[in-house]
Coordinates of C-alpha atoms and ligand atoms in Angstrom, one line a residue:
M15 CA 0.0 0.1 -0.2
E16 CA 1.0 3.4 -0.9
T17 CA 2.2 6.0 2.1
R18 CA 0.8 9.5 1.6
I19 CA 3.4 11.9 3.0
R20 CA 3.4 15.8 2.9
T21 CA 5.6 17.6 0.6
L22 CA 7.7 20.5 0.8
D23 CA 5.1 22.5 -1.2
D24 CA 2.3 21.8 1.3
G25 CA 0.8 19.1 -0.9
A26 CA 1.0 15.2 -0.5
R27 CA 2.8 12.6 -2.5
A28 CA 1.8 9.0 -2.5
V29 CA 5.3 7.1 -1.7
S30 CA 5.4 3.5 -3.1
P31 CA 5.8 0.3 -1.2
E32 CA 9.1 -0.1 -3.3
A33 CA 10.3 3.2 -2.3
L34 CA 9.6 2.5 1.4
Q35 CA 11.1 -0.9 1.2
A36 CA 14.3 0.8 -0.4
L37 CA 14.5 3.2 2.7
R38 CA 14.1 0.5 5.1
A39 CA 17.0 -1.4 3.4
A40 CA 19.3 1.6 3.6
F41 CA 18.1 2.1 7.4
R42 CA 19.2 0.4 10.3
G43 CA 16.7 1.6 13.0
P44 CA 13.0 1.5 13.3
I45 CA 10.6 3.1 11.0
L46 CA 7.2 3.8 12.4
R47 CA 3.6 4.4 11.0
S48 CA 0.6 5.3 12.5
G49 CA -0.6 2.1 14.1
D50 CA 2.7 0.5 14.7
P51 CA 3.9 0.0 18.4
G52 CA 5.6 2.8 19.7
Y53 CA 4.4 5.3 16.9
D54 CA 2.1 7.2 19.6
E55 CA 5.1 7.3 22.0
A56 CA 7.5 8.6 19.2
R57 CA 5.5 11.3 18.4
Q58 CA 4.4 12.6 21.7
L59 CA 6.0 15.8 22.6
W60 CA 6.7 17.4 26.1
N61 CA 4.1 20.1 25.4
A62 CA 0.7 18.3 25.0
M63 CA -0.7 21.3 23.2
I64 CA 1.0 20.0 20.3
D65 CA -0.5 16.9 18.8
R66 CA 0.7 16.0 15.4
R67 CA 0.4 12.8 13.3
P68 CA 3.5 12.4 11.2
A69 CA 3.2 10.1 8.2
L70 CA 6.6 8.3 9.0
I71 CA 8.9 8.3 12.1
V72 CA 12.5 7.3 11.1
R73 CA 14.7 6.3 14.3
C74 CA 18.1 6.8 13.8
T75 CA 20.7 4.7 15.2
G76 CA 23.9 6.5 13.8
T77 CA 25.2 8.9 11.1
A78 CA 24.5 6.5 8.3
D79 CA 20.8 6.6 9.2
V80 CA 20.5 10.3 9.3
I81 CA 22.1 10.2 5.5
A82 CA 19.5 7.9 4.5
A83 CA 16.9 9.8 6.0
I84 CA 17.9 12.9 4.5
A85 CA 18.1 11.5 1.1
F86 CA 14.9 9.8 1.2
V87 CA 13.0 13.2 2.3
R88 CA 15.2 15.2 -0.3
E89 CA 14.5 12.7 -3.6
H90 CA 10.8 12.7 -2.7
G91 CA 10.5 16.3 -1.9
L92 CA 8.9 15.6 1.6
L93 CA 8.3 17.7 4.7
S94 CA 10.4 16.6 7.7
S95 CA 11.3 17.5 11.2
V96 CA 14.1 16.7 13.5
K97 CA 13.6 15.5 17.0
G98 CA 16.2 15.3 19.8
G99 CA 14.3 15.6 23.5
G100 CA 11.0 16.6 22.0
H101 CA 10.9 19.6 24.7
N102 CA 10.7 22.5 22.3
I103 CA 7.6 24.6 23.7
A104 CA 6.4 25.1 19.8
G105 CA 6.6 21.3 18.9
L106 CA 8.9 22.0 16.2
A107 CA 10.2 18.1 16.4
V108 CA 7.1 16.8 14.9
C109 CA 5.5 17.5 11.7
E110 CA 1.8 17.1 10.3
G111 CA 1.8 14.4 7.7
G112 CA 5.4 14.5 7.1
V113 CA 8.7 12.5 8.2
V114 CA 10.0 12.9 11.7
I115 CA 13.7 12.2 11.7
D116 CA 14.0 11.0 15.3
M117 CA 17.5 11.2 16.7
S118 CA 16.6 10.0 20.3
L119 CA 17.9 6.7 20.3
M120 CA 21.3 8.2 19.8
R121 CA 22.6 8.7 23.3
G122 CA 26.2 7.8 23.6
V123 CA 28.5 10.4 25.7
W124 CA 32.3 9.8 25.7
V125 CA 34.3 11.6 28.1
D126 CA 37.9 12.9 27.7
A127 CA 38.6 13.5 31.2
A128 CA 42.2 14.6 30.8
G129 CA 41.2 16.7 27.9
R130 CA 38.2 18.1 29.6
T131 CA 35.8 17.5 26.5
A132 CA 32.9 15.0 26.1
R133 CA 31.5 14.0 22.8
A134 CA 27.6 13.5 23.1
Q135 CA 25.1 12.0 20.5
A136 CA 22.5 14.3 19.4
G137 CA 19.6 12.3 21.0
C138 CA 21.0 12.7 24.6
T139 CA 19.3 14.5 27.3
L140 CA 21.0 17.0 29.6
G141 CA 20.9 14.2 32.1
D142 CA 22.6 11.7 30.0
V143 CA 25.6 13.9 29.6
D144 CA 25.9 15.2 33.5
R145 CA 25.7 11.6 34.3
E146 CA 28.9 10.8 32.4
T147 CA 30.9 13.9 33.0
Q148 CA 30.0 14.2 36.7
L149 CA 31.8 10.5 37.1
H150 CA 35.1 12.8 36.4
G151 CA 34.0 15.9 38.6
L152 CA 33.4 17.7 35.4
A153 CA 30.3 19.2 33.8
A154 CA 29.2 21.1 30.4
V155 CA 27.2 24.2 30.3
L156 CA 23.7 22.9 30.0
G157 CA 20.2 23.5 31.3
F158 CA 18.0 23.3 34.5
V159 CA 15.6 20.1 33.5
S160 CA 17.5 16.9 33.2
A161 CA 15.1 15.5 30.5
T162 CA 15.6 18.3 28.0
G163 CA 17.4 17.5 24.6
I164 CA 20.9 18.7 24.3
A165 CA 20.6 19.2 20.4
G166 CA 17.7 21.7 20.3
L167 CA 19.2 23.4 23.6
T168 CA 22.7 23.8 22.0
T169 CA 21.8 24.6 18.6
G170 CA 19.4 27.2 19.8
G171 CA 21.9 29.1 22.3
G172 CA 21.5 27.1 25.7
Y173 CA 22.1 28.5 29.2
G174 CA 21.8 27.0 32.6
Y175 CA 23.9 27.4 36.2
L176 CA 27.3 27.4 34.6
T177 CA 26.3 30.4 32.0
R178 CA 27.6 33.1 34.1
G179 CA 30.9 31.7 34.2
H180 CA 31.3 30.3 30.7
G181 CA 28.7 31.8 28.1
W182 CA 25.9 30.3 26.4
T183 CA 25.9 26.4 25.9
C184 CA 26.9 27.2 22.2
D185 CA 29.8 29.3 22.9
N186 CA 31.2 26.2 24.7
V187 CA 30.8 23.5 21.7
M188 CA 34.4 22.6 20.5
S189 CA 33.2 21.0 17.3
M190 CA 29.9 19.2 15.9
E191 CA 29.3 16.5 13.5
V192 CA 26.8 17.6 10.9
V193 CA 24.9 15.9 7.9
T194 CA 23.9 18.7 5.6
A195 CA 20.9 19.0 3.1
Q196 CA 23.0 17.5 0.3
G197 CA 23.9 14.5 2.5
Q198 CA 27.5 15.3 3.3
V199 CA 28.9 14.5 6.5
L200 CA 31.2 17.3 7.8
R201 CA 32.8 18.5 10.8
A202 CA 32.3 21.9 11.9
S203 CA 34.6 23.7 14.3
A204 CA 36.6 26.7 15.0
S205 CA 39.0 25.4 12.4
E206 CA 36.8 23.4 9.8
N207 CA 33.8 24.7 8.0
Q208 CA 34.0 27.7 10.2
E209 CA 30.9 29.3 8.8
L210 CA 28.7 26.4 9.1
F211 CA 30.0 26.3 12.9
W212 CA 29.0 29.6 13.2
C213 CA 25.5 29.1 11.9
L214 CA 24.8 26.0 14.0
R215 CA 25.5 28.0 17.5
G216 CA 22.3 29.5 17.8
G217 CA 20.9 29.1 14.1
S218 CA 18.9 25.9 15.3
G219 CA 17.9 23.2 12.9
N220 CA 18.0 25.4 9.9
F221 CA 21.5 24.1 8.5
G222 CA 21.8 20.3 9.0
I223 CA 21.1 17.5 11.4
V224 CA 23.8 17.6 14.1
T225 CA 24.8 13.9 14.8
S226 CA 27.1 14.8 17.9
F227 CA 28.4 17.7 19.8
E228 CA 32.0 18.1 21.4
Y229 CA 31.5 20.1 24.4
Q230 CA 34.5 21.9 26.5
L231 CA 34.0 20.7 30.3
Y232 CA 34.8 22.4 33.7
P233 CA 35.6 21.2 36.9
V234 CA 32.3 21.1 38.9
G235 CA 31.2 19.2 41.9
P236 CA 30.6 16.3 42.1
E237 CA 29.0 18.2 45.1
I238 CA 28.2 21.7 45.1
M239 CA 26.4 24.1 47.4
G240 CA 22.9 24.4 45.7
G241 CA 19.3 24.3 46.3
V242 CA 16.3 26.4 47.1
V243 CA 15.0 29.1 49.7
A244 CA 11.1 29.7 49.7
W245 CA 8.9 32.4 51.4
P246 CA 5.4 33.6 51.2
A247 CA 4.4 35.2 48.3
A248 CA 3.3 38.2 50.8
D249 CA 7.2 38.8 51.4
A250 CA 7.6 38.9 47.2
P251 CA 8.4 42.9 47.2
R252 CA 11.3 42.4 49.8
V253 CA 12.5 39.4 48.4
L254 CA 12.7 40.4 44.9
E255 CA 14.7 43.8 46.1
F256 CA 17.0 41.4 47.9
F257 CA 17.3 39.3 44.8
R258 CA 18.2 42.3 42.8
E259 CA 21.0 43.4 45.1
F260 CA 22.1 39.9 45.6
T261 CA 22.4 38.9 42.1
A262 CA 24.3 42.1 41.1
A263 CA 27.1 41.5 43.7
S264 CA 27.2 37.7 43.3
P265 CA 30.4 36.1 42.1
R266 CA 30.3 34.4 38.6
E267 CA 30.3 30.8 40.4
L268 CA 26.9 31.6 41.9
T269 CA 23.8 31.6 39.9
C270 CA 20.4 32.2 41.1
V271 CA 16.8 31.9 39.6
A272 CA 13.8 33.5 41.5
L273 CA 10.4 32.1 40.5
M274 CA 6.8 32.8 41.9
R275 CA 4.3 30.2 41.8
T276 CA 1.7 28.2 43.8
A277 CA 3.6 26.0 46.4
P278 CA 3.5 22.2 45.0
P279 CA 2.8 19.4 47.6
A280 CA 6.5 18.5 47.5
P281 CA 8.0 17.2 50.7
W282 CA 10.5 20.1 51.2
L283 CA 7.6 22.5 51.5
P284 CA 5.7 22.3 54.9
K285 CA 2.1 20.9 54.3
E286 CA 0.7 24.3 55.7
I287 CA 1.8 26.0 52.6
H288 CA 1.0 23.7 49.7
G289 CA -1.5 25.4 47.6
K290 CA -0.7 28.7 48.6
P291 CA 1.8 31.4 46.6
I292 CA 5.5 31.6 47.1
I293 CA 8.3 33.3 46.0
A294 CA 11.4 31.0 45.8
V295 CA 15.1 31.4 44.9
F296 CA 16.9 28.7 43.6
A297 CA 20.8 28.7 43.9
C298 CA 23.6 26.9 42.7
Y299 CA 27.3 27.7 43.5
S300 CA 29.8 25.8 41.1
G301 CA 32.9 26.4 42.9
S302 CA 33.9 24.7 46.3
V303 CA 31.2 23.8 48.7
E304 CA 33.1 26.1 51.7
E305 CA 33.1 29.2 49.5
G306 CA 29.6 28.3 48.1
A307 CA 28.2 28.0 51.6
R308 CA 29.8 31.6 52.4
A309 CA 28.2 33.0 49.2
V310 CA 24.6 32.1 49.7
A311 CA 24.7 32.7 53.5
P312 CA 22.6 36.1 53.2
L313 CA 20.1 34.2 50.8
K314 CA 19.5 31.7 53.7
A315 CA 19.5 34.3 56.3
F316 CA 17.0 36.8 54.4
G317 CA 13.6 37.5 56.2
K318 CA 11.5 34.4 57.3
P319 CA 11.8 31.4 54.7
V320 CA 9.2 28.6 55.0
A321 CA 11.7 26.3 53.5
D322 CA 15.3 26.1 53.0
I323 CA 16.9 23.0 51.2
L324 CA 19.9 24.9 50.1
V325 CA 22.6 22.7 51.0
R326 CA 25.5 20.7 50.1
R327 CA 24.4 18.1 47.3
P328 CA 25.6 16.3 44.2
Y329 CA 25.6 18.6 41.1
A330 CA 23.8 16.1 39.2
Q331 CA 20.9 16.1 41.8
M332 CA 20.9 20.1 41.5
Q333 CA 20.5 19.5 37.7
S334 CA 17.3 17.6 38.1
L335 CA 15.8 19.4 41.2
V336 CA 13.0 21.1 39.3
D337 CA 12.2 18.0 36.9
A338 CA 9.0 17.0 38.9
T339 CA 7.6 20.5 38.1
Q340 CA 7.8 20.1 34.3
P341 CA 6.3 16.4 33.5
K342 CA 6.1 15.5 30.0
G343 CA 2.3 15.7 28.5
R344 CA 0.8 18.8 30.5
R345 CA -0.3 21.7 28.5
Y346 CA 2.3 24.7 28.4
Y347 CA 2.2 28.0 27.0
W348 CA 5.2 30.6 27.5
K349 CA 6.2 34.1 26.8
S350 CA 9.7 35.6 27.6
E351 CA 11.7 38.7 27.2
Y352 CA 15.6 39.4 28.0
L353 CA 16.0 41.7 30.7
A354 CA 19.4 44.1 31.1
D355 CA 18.5 44.9 34.6
L356 CA 16.1 44.2 37.4
E357 CA 14.1 47.8 37.5
P358 CA 12.1 48.1 40.3
G359 CA 9.0 48.5 37.9
A360 CA 9.9 45.1 36.3
L361 CA 9.9 43.4 39.9
Q362 CA 6.4 45.3 40.8
V363 CA 5.1 43.6 37.4
V364 CA 6.2 40.2 38.5
A365 CA 4.8 40.1 41.8
A366 CA 1.4 41.8 40.7
Q367 CA 1.1 39.5 37.7
A368 CA 2.0 36.1 39.8
A369 CA -0.8 37.1 42.0
L370 CA -3.2 36.8 38.8
M371 CA -2.0 33.4 37.9
P372 CA -4.8 31.0 37.0
S373 CA -3.1 27.6 37.3
P374 CA -1.2 26.1 40.3
H375 CA 1.6 24.7 38.0
S376 CA 2.5 28.1 36.4
A377 CA 5.2 30.4 37.3
I378 CA 6.9 33.6 36.6
I379 CA 10.6 33.0 36.4
L380 CA 13.8 35.2 36.6
F381 CA 16.7 33.3 35.2
Q382 CA 20.0 35.1 36.1
I383 CA 22.4 34.7 33.1
G384 CA 25.0 37.5 32.1
G385 CA 28.5 37.1 33.2
A386 CA 30.8 35.7 30.9
L387 CA 28.1 35.6 27.9
N388 CA 28.0 39.5 28.2
E389 CA 31.9 39.4 27.4
L390 CA 31.7 38.0 23.7
P391 CA 30.8 40.4 20.7
A392 CA 27.2 40.3 19.7
G393 CA 28.4 38.4 16.5
H394 CA 30.6 35.5 18.1
S395 CA 27.7 33.2 17.5
P396 CA 23.9 33.9 16.5
A397 CA 22.6 33.1 20.0
G398 CA 23.9 36.9 20.6
N399 CA 22.0 38.9 23.1
R400 CA 25.2 39.8 24.9
D401 CA 23.6 42.5 26.7
A402 CA 21.0 40.1 28.7
L403 CA 21.4 40.0 32.2
F404 CA 18.1 37.8 33.1
N405 CA 15.7 36.0 31.1
C406 CA 12.1 36.6 32.2
N407 CA 9.8 33.8 31.3
I408 CA 6.1 33.5 32.0
A409 CA 5.7 30.1 32.1
S410 CA 2.0 28.6 32.1
S411 CA 1.4 25.1 32.7
W412 CA -2.1 23.4 33.2
E413 CA -3.8 20.3 32.8
S414 CA -6.8 20.0 30.1
A415 CA -7.8 21.9 27.3
A416 CA -10.8 23.7 29.2
G417 CA -8.0 25.6 30.7
D418 CA -6.6 26.8 27.5
A419 CA -8.1 30.1 27.1
A420 CA -7.8 31.6 30.7
N421 CA -4.0 30.4 31.1
I422 CA -3.2 31.8 27.5
E423 CA -5.0 35.2 28.2
W424 CA -3.2 35.3 31.6
T425 CA 0.2 34.7 30.0
R426 CA -0.3 37.2 27.1
G427 CA -1.6 39.9 29.8
A428 CA 1.6 39.2 31.9
W429 CA 4.1 39.5 28.8
Q430 CA 2.5 42.9 27.9
A431 CA 3.2 44.2 31.4
I432 CA 6.9 42.9 31.3
K433 CA 7.5 44.0 27.6
P434 CA 8.4 47.6 28.4
F435 CA 11.6 46.5 30.5
S436 CA 12.8 44.2 27.6
T437 CA 16.3 44.5 25.8
G438 CA 14.1 43.8 22.9
G439 CA 15.7 40.2 22.5
V440 CA 14.0 37.0 23.0
Y441 CA 15.5 33.4 23.6
L442 CA 15.0 31.3 20.5
N443 CA 14.2 28.2 22.4
F444 CA 11.6 29.8 24.2
L445 CA 9.4 30.9 21.3
T446 CA 5.8 29.5 21.2
E447 CA 3.9 28.1 17.8
D448 CA 2.3 31.5 17.7
E449 CA 5.3 33.7 17.6
G450 CA 6.6 34.6 13.6
S451 CA 9.5 35.8 11.9
E452 CA 9.8 39.2 13.8
R453 CA 10.2 37.3 17.0
T454 CA 12.8 35.3 15.3
R455 CA 14.5 38.1 14.0
A456 CA 14.3 39.6 17.7
A457 CA 15.9 36.3 19.1
Y458 CA 18.9 36.9 16.9
G459 CA 19.1 40.7 16.6
A460 CA 19.1 41.9 12.8
A461 CA 22.8 41.5 11.9
N462 CA 22.8 38.1 13.1
F463 CA 19.6 37.3 11.6
E464 CA 20.5 38.6 8.2
R465 CA 23.9 36.7 8.3
L466 CA 22.0 33.6 9.0
A467 CA 19.5 34.0 6.1
A468 CA 22.3 34.3 3.8
M469 CA 24.1 31.5 4.9
K470 CA 20.9 29.4 4.5
H471 CA 20.8 29.9 0.9
K472 CA 24.3 28.4 1.0
Y473 CA 23.8 25.4 3.1
D474 CA 20.3 24.7 2.5
P475 CA 19.2 26.5 -0.6
G476 CA 16.1 24.2 -0.9
N477 CA 14.8 25.1 2.4
L478 CA 14.8 21.2 3.2
F479 CA 15.3 22.0 7.0
R480 CA 12.0 24.2 7.3
H481 CA 10.2 22.9 10.4
T482 CA 12.3 25.5 12.5
K483 CA 11.7 29.1 13.5
G484 CA 12.6 30.0 10.2
L485 CA 15.1 31.9 8.1
V486 CA 13.1 31.8 5.0
A487 CA 15.0 30.6 2.0
G488 CA 13.9 31.5 -1.6
Ligands
FAD30 C1 11.1 21.7 30.9 C2 11.8 22.6 30.0 C3 13.1 23.1 30.6 C4 14.1 24.0 29.9 N1 15.3 24.5 30.3 C5 15.9 25.1 29.7 C6 17.1 25.6 30.2 O1 17.5 25.3 31.3 N2 18.1 26.2 29.4 C7 17.6 26.4 28.2 O2 18.8 27.1 27.5 N3 16.8 26.0 27.6 C8 16.0 25.4 28.4 N4 14.8 24.7 27.6 C9 14.2 25.2 26.1 C10 15.1 24.2 25.4 O3 16.3 24.5 25.0 C11 14.4 23.8 24.0 O4 13.0 23.5 24.3 C12 15.0 22.9 23.1 O5 14.4 23.0 21.9 C13 14.8 21.5 23.6 O6 15.8 20.8 22.9 P1 15.2 19.3 22.6 O7 16.3 18.6 21.6 O8 14.4 18.7 23.4 O9 14.3 19.9 21.3 P2 13.3 19.1 20.0 O10 11.8 19.6 20.5 O11 13.6 17.8 19.9 O12 13.6 19.9 19.0 C14 13.5 21.2 18.7 C15 14.2 21.6 17.3 O13 15.7 21.6 17.8 C16 16.3 21.4 16.5 N5 17.0 20.2 16.7 C17 16.9 19.1 17.4 N6 17.9 18.2 17.3 C18 18.7 18.6 16.3 C19 19.8 18.2 15.6 N7 20.2 16.9 16.0 N8 20.3 18.8 14.8 C20 20.0 19.8 14.3 N9 18.9 20.4 14.9 C21 18.2 19.7 16.0 C22 15.3 21.2 15.4 O14 15.1 22.5 14.6 C23 14.1 20.8 16.3 O15 12.8 21.0 15.5 C24 13.7 24.2 28.4 C25 12.6 23.5 27.8 C26 11.8 22.8 28.3 C27 10.5 22.2 28.1

């Protein structure tokens, strides 16, 4: 029987059983169609707002599979998407009716402890990499939730607790192996295919399919000083003012994240606060535990916290501390802006908007970034935004479709209120489905966007890789 697959020009093509058989012969991993065991699991994304049914899911087991998948979609003119950890809020990893090139079976990690580098295959989660590097007391610059995929995070920029010390995740990539739209396998680094290397450090999935990343590693842990302190939301104005002063003076080894939300029924929070609004500050000191204890002492001593689990703990545990609050399969909608400072007006907006939050799972989050990332020139990599000191994310999360309207409306309202304080930039990896080319341009800045768009013509003139936050190619 023929398989109807969506084409690049938004039509559909009936692909013959022979053509599919030829793909199976060239491909080592599983190839799934609707109704096959594993199909629904493989198409499911972190964000349940996005529910798409691809015609085929090709699950790559190595670079040769990626080459075969690209050849298949190119030869038949088919729409495709690339799936790493499936965490992209806009659901870019899965295309409707097309071919999903699924990298999530490729999860090998090789650490060179002496050279302080690690090579990780593109299907790895952040947790996969931390797990192996921490065996050596080393860490890559990754994000805050362990189930997030490294590939989308790294190619879109990437930040976490080590960013203040070392820059965006993509600033800390030594090399990548990539398969281009023409099916060529290239190594991109500061000395090989430099232009392509530049594009891949922020240009997301527009330039090829990365099969592995080589990360610079830094000594961290295995134990660090990290965790969270929480206060009742009534204390938010004072805590936020303290957060502003504390973060302005903190060393680069210390990164803090403030968030306002409803207290979840977590064991670290006293029962009487469950379901009530709180303000919490997460902190991670990536240097020695002793220095860390001194650095976080003022935070622990501030006001009258309702909970304090800012303690000596394994770095790997720190890296998964908020995992339970971000489960796969809930409905999510975000709006975010970079801030160059924490102006008093912005902090008032955060406290006032948090009080209106309709869902107990939602949060307004202020991620501290800045530091080393501010020191590189704007054009160092497309991730840009070298003026950002904080990322403010209005992160809505709720259980069922009945809550869509109220939660989206609140998110948009809070976003409008925080926008006047923005640098004008936004994090590419936090853009939702309904954000278009103007927001993509804002994510890169005009100069980086123009340079990327020109490079897109060179590396992917047919716009094969188009299920992305786009750089429209002719
Ligand atoms: C709960 C949660 C926490 C997060 N925390 C952080 C954080 O702390 N720091 C941070 O920086 N970001 C964070 N993010 C955002 C995250 O960076 C993006 O969601 C990112 O897209 C996730 O990568 P993924 O591989 O899971 O994406 P996927 O959804 O699998 O893929 C998204 C897109 O990335 C591109 N891509 C994926 N794989 C490849 C590849 N092999 N080659 C080329 N392109 C590829 C493609 O364009 C693809 O469509 C978080 C997201 C979530 C949902």
